[in-house]
Amino acid sequence: TQLLEQSPQFLSIQEGENLTVYCNSSSVFSSLQWYRQEPGEGPVLLVTVVTGGEVKKLKRLTFQFGDARKDSSLHITAAQPGDTGLYLCAGGWQGGSEKLVFGKGTKLTVNP
Amino acid sequence: EPEVTQTPSHQVTQMGQEVILRCVPISNHLYFYWYRQILGQKVEFLVSFYNNEISEKSEIFDDQFSVERPDGSNFTLKIRSTKLEDSAMYFCASVANTGELFFGEGSRLTVL
C-alpha cells in the first residue's frame, strides 16, 4: 500500500510568516499533485509536479518535487488569512488512469 | 468555467437502503472517478471509469457499489445496501486532456 505522509498535520501561524509543509512516501510517483480543500467542498488542484527536482512557483507558493520523486514540499511566503485551508498532496502514476493516493492533509490556519 | 456538478449535496438514509449519487462531469472529459472522504480522514480512491466501463477499482469498491453512465452525461454511483461506515463525502472527478483532475463539490452521505 502506497502511503503519503503529510506533516505537520496542523499548523497555526500569524499573517506574514513563512511556512513549509511536507509530503513524504516510500513509493516513487510519476507525478505529485497539491490540492487545497475548503470545508464542505471538493479539492482544487494547485499544481502538478512530474520531474524529480522540479520547482514550481505559484505567486507566494513554491512547490518542490524531490529528486527521487518520493517526496514534495509546499512553501508559502508571507502567509495571508486567505491561505487558510486544508492542503492535500496526492501521488499518481502514469497509465491513463488518475488513481491518486492522497495524504491526510495539513490544516493551515493563518491568523490576522 | 466548466465544472463538475454533483447531486444531492447531502443525503440522509437508513442503513440497508439503496442510494444513488449523481455527477455531471465536464463535457469533453473522458475519464471519470469516484473518491470518498470519511470525516477527518484522507480522500480515498473508489473507482475509475473510461469508455463506459470500470478501468480500475479499489478494495473499498465491493459488490455493494456500482457505477453507471446511463445517458452519456450523468455518471452515477450506487450503493445497494448502505452501512453505517458508508457515511462520508463522495467526490466525483473528471480528467482534462492536460491531466488535470477536476473535483465536484461532493455529496455528503449520512447513514443512520
PDB file of C-alpha atoms in Angstrom:
ATOM      1  CA  THR A   1       0.000   0.000   0.000  1.00  0.00           C
ATOM      2  CA  GLN A   2       1.428   3.312  -1.030  1.00  0.00           C
ATOM      3  CA  LEU A   3       1.187   5.875   1.732  1.00  0.00           C
ATOM      4  CA  LEU A   4       1.714   9.573   1.625  1.00  0.00           C
ATOM      5  CA  GLU A   5       2.528  11.109   4.977  1.00  0.00           C
ATOM      6  CA  GLN A   6       1.966  14.811   5.376  1.00  0.00           C
ATOM      7  CA  SER A   7       3.449  16.954   8.106  1.00  0.00           C
ATOM      8  CA  PRO A   8       2.625  18.826  10.120  1.00  0.00           C
ATOM      9  CA  GLN A   9      -0.976  17.734  10.480  1.00  0.00           C
ATOM     10  CA  PHE A  10      -1.981  21.128  11.911  1.00  0.00           C
ATOM     11  CA  LEU A  11      -0.253  24.482  11.586  1.00  0.00           C
ATOM     12  CA  SER A  12      -1.359  27.786  13.032  1.00  0.00           C
ATOM     13  CA  ILE A  13       0.693  30.872  12.233  1.00  0.00           C
ATOM     14  CA  GLN A  14       0.444  34.646  12.151  1.00  0.00           C
ATOM     15  CA  GLU A  15      -0.087  36.640   8.991  1.00  0.00           C
ATOM     16  CA  GLY A  16       3.190  37.449   7.302  1.00  0.00           C
ATOM     17  CA  GLU A  17       5.052  34.358   8.474  1.00  0.00           C
ATOM     18  CA  ASN A  18       6.576  31.794   6.147  1.00  0.00           C
ATOM     19  CA  LEU A  19       5.809  28.091   6.363  1.00  0.00           C
ATOM     20  CA  THR A  20       6.664  24.785   4.765  1.00  0.00           C
ATOM     21  CA  VAL A  21       4.575  21.645   4.702  1.00  0.00           C
ATOM     22  CA  TYR A  22       5.895  18.274   3.698  1.00  0.00           C
ATOM     23  CA  CYS A  23       4.647  15.220   1.861  1.00  0.00           C
ATOM     24  CA  ASN A  24       6.700  12.033   2.124  1.00  0.00           C
ATOM     25  CA  SER A  25       6.404   8.498   0.829  1.00  0.00           C
ATOM     26  CA  SER A  26       8.459   5.357   0.455  1.00  0.00           C
ATOM     27  CA  SER A  27       6.966   4.963  -3.026  1.00  0.00           C
ATOM     28  CA  VAL A  28       8.032   6.585  -6.261  1.00  0.00           C
ATOM     29  CA  PHE A  29       5.333   8.521  -8.064  1.00  0.00           C
ATOM     30  CA  SER A  30       5.223   9.673 -11.666  1.00  0.00           C
ATOM     31  CA  SER A  31       3.507  12.852 -10.539  1.00  0.00           C
ATOM     32  CA  LEU A  32       2.713  14.644  -7.340  1.00  0.00           C
ATOM     33  CA  GLN A  33      -0.194  16.988  -7.066  1.00  0.00           C
ATOM     34  CA  TRP A  34      -1.060  19.554  -4.439  1.00  0.00           C
ATOM     35  CA  TYR A  35      -4.658  20.448  -3.712  1.00  0.00           C
ATOM     36  CA  ARG A  36      -6.381  22.879  -1.437  1.00  0.00           C
ATOM     37  CA  GLN A  37      -9.690  21.905   0.084  1.00  0.00           C
ATOM     38  CA  GLU A  38     -12.164  24.213   1.798  1.00  0.00           C
ATOM     39  CA  PRO A  39     -14.697  22.800   4.300  1.00  0.00           C
ATOM     40  CA  GLY A  40     -17.629  21.174   2.520  1.00  0.00           C
ATOM     41  CA  GLU A  41     -16.029  21.450  -0.905  1.00  0.00           C
ATOM     42  CA  GLY A  42     -14.015  19.266  -3.198  1.00  0.00           C
ATOM     43  CA  PRO A  43     -10.227  19.517  -3.554  1.00  0.00           C
ATOM     44  CA  VAL A  44      -8.996  22.145  -6.013  1.00  0.00           C
ATOM     45  CA  LEU A  45      -5.769  21.476  -7.861  1.00  0.00           C
ATOM     46  CA  LEU A  46      -2.947  23.925  -7.175  1.00  0.00           C
ATOM     47  CA  VAL A  47      -0.066  22.373  -9.076  1.00  0.00           C
ATOM     48  CA  THR A  48       1.279  19.157 -10.597  1.00  0.00           C
ATOM     49  CA  VAL A  49       4.981  18.302 -10.492  1.00  0.00           C
ATOM     50  CA  VAL A  50       6.318  15.466 -12.616  1.00  0.00           C
ATOM     51  CA  THR A  51      10.109  15.756 -12.812  1.00  0.00           C
ATOM     52  CA  GLY A  52      12.444  14.866  -9.949  1.00  0.00           C
ATOM     53  CA  GLY A  53      13.903  18.075  -8.525  1.00  0.00           C
ATOM     54  CA  GLU A  54      11.268  20.210 -10.202  1.00  0.00           C
ATOM     55  CA  VAL A  55      10.352  23.511  -8.584  1.00  0.00           C
ATOM     56  CA  LYS A  56       7.173  25.368  -9.465  1.00  0.00           C
ATOM     57  CA  LYS A  57       6.063  28.750  -8.217  1.00  0.00           C
ATOM     58  CA  LEU A  58       2.510  29.991  -7.962  1.00  0.00           C
ATOM     59  CA  LYS A  59       2.658  33.554  -6.624  1.00  0.00           C
ATOM     60  CA  ARG A  60       3.670  33.126  -2.960  1.00  0.00           C
ATOM     61  CA  LEU A  61       3.558  29.335  -3.128  1.00  0.00           C
ATOM     62  CA  THR A  62       6.636  27.299  -4.068  1.00  0.00           C
ATOM     63  CA  PHE A  63       6.314  23.590  -4.748  1.00  0.00           C
ATOM     64  CA  GLN A  64       9.229  21.185  -4.979  1.00  0.00           C
ATOM     65  CA  PHE A  65       9.343  17.560  -6.064  1.00  0.00           C
ATOM     66  CA  GLY A  66      12.147  15.522  -4.548  1.00  0.00           C
ATOM     67  CA  ASP A  67      14.925  14.212  -6.766  1.00  0.00           C
ATOM     68  CA  ALA A  68      13.801  10.628  -6.185  1.00  0.00           C
ATOM     69  CA  ARG A  69      10.133  11.521  -6.809  1.00  0.00           C
ATOM     70  CA  LYS A  70       9.150  10.229  -3.373  1.00  0.00           C
ATOM     71  CA  ASP A  71       8.567  13.484  -1.553  1.00  0.00           C
ATOM     72  CA  SER A  72       7.436  17.032  -2.053  1.00  0.00           C
ATOM     73  CA  SER A  73       7.182  20.279  -0.170  1.00  0.00           C
ATOM     74  CA  LEU A  74       4.998  23.337  -0.297  1.00  0.00           C
ATOM     75  CA  HIS A  75       6.443  26.612   0.921  1.00  0.00           C
ATOM     76  CA  ILE A  76       4.260  29.670   1.463  1.00  0.00           C
ATOM     77  CA  THR A  77       5.900  33.067   1.804  1.00  0.00           C
ATOM     78  CA  ALA A  78       4.257  35.838   3.802  1.00  0.00           C
ATOM     79  CA  ALA A  79       1.138  33.837   4.581  1.00  0.00           C
ATOM     80  CA  GLN A  80      -2.208  35.604   4.495  1.00  0.00           C
ATOM     81  CA  PRO A  81      -5.520  34.716   6.187  1.00  0.00           C
ATOM     82  CA  GLY A  82      -6.843  33.772   2.750  1.00  0.00           C
ATOM     83  CA  ASP A  83      -4.310  30.928   2.665  1.00  0.00           C
ATOM     84  CA  THR A  84      -6.202  29.190   5.460  1.00  0.00           C
ATOM     85  CA  GLY A  85      -7.377  25.757   4.372  1.00  0.00           C
ATOM     86  CA  LEU A  86      -6.530  22.074   4.110  1.00  0.00           C
ATOM     87  CA  TYR A  87      -3.576  21.352   1.837  1.00  0.00           C
ATOM     88  CA  LEU A  88      -3.504  17.878   0.359  1.00  0.00           C
ATOM     89  CA  CYS A  89      -0.790  16.152  -1.585  1.00  0.00           C
ATOM     90  CA  ALA A  90      -1.649  13.296  -3.917  1.00  0.00           C
ATOM     91  CA  GLY A  91       0.598  10.911  -5.800  1.00  0.00           C
ATOM     92  CA  GLY A  92      -0.224   9.497  -9.189  1.00  0.00           C
ATOM     93  CA  TRP A  93       1.088   7.006 -11.703  1.00  0.00           C
ATOM     94  CA  GLN A  94       1.218   7.056 -15.481  1.00  0.00           C
ATOM     95  CA  GLY A  95      -1.132   4.843 -17.437  1.00  0.00           C
ATOM     96  CA  GLY A  96      -4.110   6.980 -18.226  1.00  0.00           C
ATOM     97  CA  SER A  97      -5.974   6.302 -15.029  1.00  0.00           C
ATOM     98  CA  GLU A  98      -5.645   9.070 -12.485  1.00  0.00           C
ATOM     99  CA  LYS A  99      -5.963   6.895  -9.434  1.00  0.00           C
ATOM    100  CA  LEU A 100      -4.468   9.198  -6.874  1.00  0.00           C
ATOM    101  CA  VAL A 101      -3.238   8.339  -3.404  1.00  0.00           C
ATOM    102  CA  PHE A 102      -3.912  11.224  -1.053  1.00  0.00           C
ATOM    103  CA  GLY A 103      -2.211  12.261   2.127  1.00  0.00           C
ATOM    104  CA  LYS A 104      -4.333  13.208   5.141  1.00  0.00           C
ATOM    105  CA  GLY A 105      -3.533  16.846   4.642  1.00  0.00           C
ATOM    106  CA  THR A 106      -2.129  19.769   6.559  1.00  0.00           C
ATOM    107  CA  LYS A 107      -4.734  22.044   8.093  1.00  0.00           C
ATOM    108  CA  LEU A 108      -3.310  25.555   7.915  1.00  0.00           C
ATOM    109  CA  THR A 109      -4.716  28.478   9.873  1.00  0.00           C
ATOM    110  CA  VAL A 110      -3.304  31.935   9.252  1.00  0.00           C
ATOM    111  CA  ASN A 111      -4.343  34.376  11.935  1.00  0.00           C
ATOM    112  CA  PRO A 112      -4.658  38.089  11.118  1.00  0.00           C
TER     113      PRO A 112
ATOM    114  CA  GLU B   1     -15.785  27.973 -16.362  1.00  0.00           C
ATOM    115  CA  PRO B   2     -16.900  24.360 -16.780  1.00  0.00           C
ATOM    116  CA  GLU B   3     -17.318  22.416 -13.576  1.00  0.00           C
ATOM    117  CA  VAL B   4     -18.222  19.005 -12.261  1.00  0.00           C
ATOM    118  CA  THR B   5     -21.621  19.089 -10.600  1.00  0.00           C
ATOM    119  CA  GLN B   6     -22.910  16.615  -8.046  1.00  0.00           C
ATOM    120  CA  THR B   7     -26.341  15.908  -6.596  1.00  0.00           C
ATOM    121  CA  PRO B   8     -27.581  15.653  -3.977  1.00  0.00           C
ATOM    122  CA  SER B   9     -25.351  17.824  -1.850  1.00  0.00           C
ATOM    123  CA  HIS B  10     -26.486  15.942   1.244  1.00  0.00           C
ATOM    124  CA  GLN B  11     -28.462  12.721   1.636  1.00  0.00           C
ATOM    125  CA  VAL B  12     -29.574  11.081   4.842  1.00  0.00           C
ATOM    126  CA  THR B  13     -30.639   7.446   4.605  1.00  0.00           C
ATOM    127  CA  GLN B  14     -31.414   4.476   6.781  1.00  0.00           C
ATOM    128  CA  MET B  15     -28.991   1.580   6.982  1.00  0.00           C
ATOM    129  CA  GLY B  16     -29.803  -1.025   4.339  1.00  0.00           C
ATOM    130  CA  GLN B  17     -31.342   1.434   1.902  1.00  0.00           C
ATOM    131  CA  GLU B  18     -30.099   1.973  -1.632  1.00  0.00           C
ATOM    132  CA  VAL B  19     -28.524   5.291  -2.513  1.00  0.00           C
ATOM    133  CA  ILE B  20     -27.680   6.786  -5.896  1.00  0.00           C
ATOM    134  CA  LEU B  21     -25.278   9.702  -6.105  1.00  0.00           C
ATOM    135  CA  ARG B  22     -25.205  11.616  -9.349  1.00  0.00           C
ATOM    136  CA  CYS B  23     -22.476  13.510 -11.142  1.00  0.00           C
ATOM    137  CA  VAL B  24     -22.315  15.504 -14.345  1.00  0.00           C
ATOM    138  CA  PRO B  25     -18.656  15.552 -15.422  1.00  0.00           C
ATOM    139  CA  ILE B  26     -17.191  18.241 -17.663  1.00  0.00           C
ATOM    140  CA  SER B  27     -18.491  17.512 -21.146  1.00  0.00           C
ATOM    141  CA  ASN B  28     -15.325  16.761 -23.119  1.00  0.00           C
ATOM    142  CA  HIS B  29     -13.620  14.740 -20.385  1.00  0.00           C
ATOM    143  CA  LEU B  30     -13.181  11.023 -20.926  1.00  0.00           C
ATOM    144  CA  TYR B  31     -12.101   9.600 -17.566  1.00  0.00           C
ATOM    145  CA  PHE B  32     -14.347   9.783 -14.509  1.00  0.00           C
ATOM    146  CA  TYR B  33     -13.708   8.895 -10.934  1.00  0.00           C
ATOM    147  CA  TRP B  34     -15.364   8.490  -7.585  1.00  0.00           C
ATOM    148  CA  TYR B  35     -13.458   9.223  -4.426  1.00  0.00           C
ATOM    149  CA  ARG B  36     -14.724   9.322  -0.879  1.00  0.00           C
ATOM    150  CA  GLN B  37     -13.618  11.093   2.277  1.00  0.00           C
ATOM    151  CA  ILE B  38     -14.763   9.877   5.664  1.00  0.00           C
ATOM    152  CA  LEU B  39     -14.908  12.768   8.125  1.00  0.00           C
ATOM    153  CA  GLY B  40     -11.430  13.595   9.362  1.00  0.00           C
ATOM    154  CA  GLN B  41      -9.748  11.052   7.125  1.00  0.00           C
ATOM    155  CA  LYS B  42      -7.983  11.105   3.802  1.00  0.00           C
ATOM    156  CA  VAL B  43      -9.531  11.224   0.369  1.00  0.00           C
ATOM    157  CA  GLU B  44      -9.704   7.629  -0.920  1.00  0.00           C
ATOM    158  CA  PHE B  45      -9.958   6.359  -4.484  1.00  0.00           C
ATOM    159  CA  LEU B  46     -13.002   4.208  -5.188  1.00  0.00           C
ATOM    160  CA  VAL B  47     -13.228   3.637  -8.919  1.00  0.00           C
ATOM    161  CA  SER B  48     -12.212   4.967 -12.317  1.00  0.00           C
ATOM    162  CA  PHE B  49     -14.399   4.721 -15.415  1.00  0.00           C
ATOM    163  CA  TYR B  50     -13.424   5.017 -19.059  1.00  0.00           C
ATOM    164  CA  ASN B  51     -15.164   4.153 -22.281  1.00  0.00           C
ATOM    165  CA  ASN B  52     -18.286   3.026 -20.451  1.00  0.00           C
ATOM    166  CA  GLU B  53     -16.555   0.544 -18.227  1.00  0.00           C
ATOM    167  CA  ILE B  54     -14.653   0.369 -14.976  1.00  0.00           C
ATOM    168  CA  SER B  55     -10.918   0.679 -15.610  1.00  0.00           C
ATOM    169  CA  GLU B  56      -9.765   0.335 -12.014  1.00  0.00           C
ATOM    170  CA  LYS B  57     -11.344  -0.079  -8.585  1.00  0.00           C
ATOM    171  CA  SER B  58     -10.130  -0.141  -5.023  1.00  0.00           C
ATOM    172  CA  GLU B  59     -10.709  -2.681  -2.269  1.00  0.00           C
ATOM    173  CA  ILE B  60     -13.385  -0.373  -0.892  1.00  0.00           C
ATOM    174  CA  PHE B  61     -15.425  -0.741  -4.079  1.00  0.00           C
ATOM    175  CA  ASP B  62     -17.030  -4.074  -3.249  1.00  0.00           C
ATOM    176  CA  ASP B  63     -20.159  -5.727  -4.627  1.00  0.00           C
ATOM    177  CA  GLN B  64     -22.362  -3.190  -2.858  1.00  0.00           C
ATOM    178  CA  PHE B  65     -21.075  -0.453  -5.149  1.00  0.00           C
ATOM    179  CA  SER B  66     -21.731   0.060  -8.826  1.00  0.00           C
ATOM    180  CA  VAL B  67     -21.207   2.858 -11.333  1.00  0.00           C
ATOM    181  CA  GLU B  68     -23.039   3.685 -14.488  1.00  0.00           C
ATOM    182  CA  ARG B  69     -23.118   6.286 -17.218  1.00  0.00           C
ATOM    183  CA  PRO B  70     -26.702   5.791 -18.306  1.00  0.00           C
ATOM    184  CA  ASP B  71     -27.163   8.634 -20.789  1.00  0.00           C
ATOM    185  CA  GLY B  72     -23.795   9.992 -21.857  1.00  0.00           C
ATOM    186  CA  SER B  73     -23.829  12.889 -19.424  1.00  0.00           C
ATOM    187  CA  ASN B  74     -24.674  11.615 -15.950  1.00  0.00           C
ATOM    188  CA  PHE B  75     -22.238   9.424 -14.046  1.00  0.00           C
ATOM    189  CA  THR B  76     -23.782   7.656 -11.070  1.00  0.00           C
ATOM    190  CA  LEU B  77     -22.531   5.802  -8.022  1.00  0.00           C
ATOM    191  CA  LYS B  78     -24.979   3.355  -6.483  1.00  0.00           C
ATOM    192  CA  ILE B  79     -24.654   1.815  -3.069  1.00  0.00           C
ATOM    193  CA  ARG B  80     -27.060  -1.117  -2.893  1.00  0.00           C
ATOM    194  CA  SER B  81     -27.442  -1.604   0.830  1.00  0.00           C
ATOM    195  CA  THR B  82     -25.861   1.168   2.828  1.00  0.00           C
ATOM    196  CA  LYS B  83     -23.923   0.549   6.016  1.00  0.00           C
ATOM    197  CA  LEU B  84     -23.086   2.982   8.789  1.00  0.00           C
ATOM    198  CA  GLU B  85     -19.475   3.057   7.640  1.00  0.00           C
ATOM    199  CA  ASP B  86     -20.538   4.310   4.208  1.00  0.00           C
ATOM    200  CA  SER B  87     -21.177   7.719   5.763  1.00  0.00           C
ATOM    201  CA  ALA B  88     -18.746  10.043   4.015  1.00  0.00           C
ATOM    202  CA  MET B  89     -18.326  12.777   1.435  1.00  0.00           C
ATOM    203  CA  TYR B  90     -18.336  11.274  -2.030  1.00  0.00           C
ATOM    204  CA  PHE B  91     -16.481  13.212  -4.695  1.00  0.00           C
ATOM    205  CA  CYS B  92     -16.821  12.803  -8.418  1.00  0.00           C
ATOM    206  CA  ALA B  93     -13.912  13.900 -10.596  1.00  0.00           C
ATOM    207  CA  SER B  94     -13.075  14.028 -14.278  1.00  0.00           C
ATOM    208  CA  VAL B  95      -9.819  14.491 -16.129  1.00  0.00           C
ATOM    209  CA  ALA B  96      -8.972  17.062 -18.771  1.00  0.00           C
ATOM    210  CA  ASN B  97      -6.638  16.392 -21.700  1.00  0.00           C
ATOM    211  CA  THR B  98      -3.962  18.197 -19.670  1.00  0.00           C
ATOM    212  CA  GLY B  99      -4.237  15.527 -16.986  1.00  0.00           C
ATOM    213  CA  GLU B 100      -5.728  17.974 -14.501  1.00  0.00           C
ATOM    214  CA  LEU B 101      -8.304  16.388 -12.238  1.00  0.00           C
ATOM    215  CA  PHE B 102     -11.415  18.431 -11.577  1.00  0.00           C
ATOM    216  CA  PHE B 103     -13.417  17.542  -8.489  1.00  0.00           C
ATOM    217  CA  GLY B 104     -17.070  18.246  -7.825  1.00  0.00           C
ATOM    218  CA  GLU B 105     -18.165  19.787  -4.555  1.00  0.00           C
ATOM    219  CA  GLY B 106     -19.166  16.423  -3.184  1.00  0.00           C
ATOM    220  CA  SER B 107     -22.239  14.651  -1.902  1.00  0.00           C
ATOM    221  CA  ARG B 108     -22.423  14.131   1.831  1.00  0.00           C
ATOM    222  CA  LEU B 109     -23.975  10.778   2.693  1.00  0.00           C
ATOM    223  CA  THR B 110     -25.184  10.159   6.224  1.00  0.00           C
ATOM    224  CA  VAL B 111     -26.307   6.623   7.051  1.00  0.00           C
ATOM    225  CA  LEU B 112     -28.371   6.263  10.229  1.00  0.00           C
TER     226      LEU B 112
END
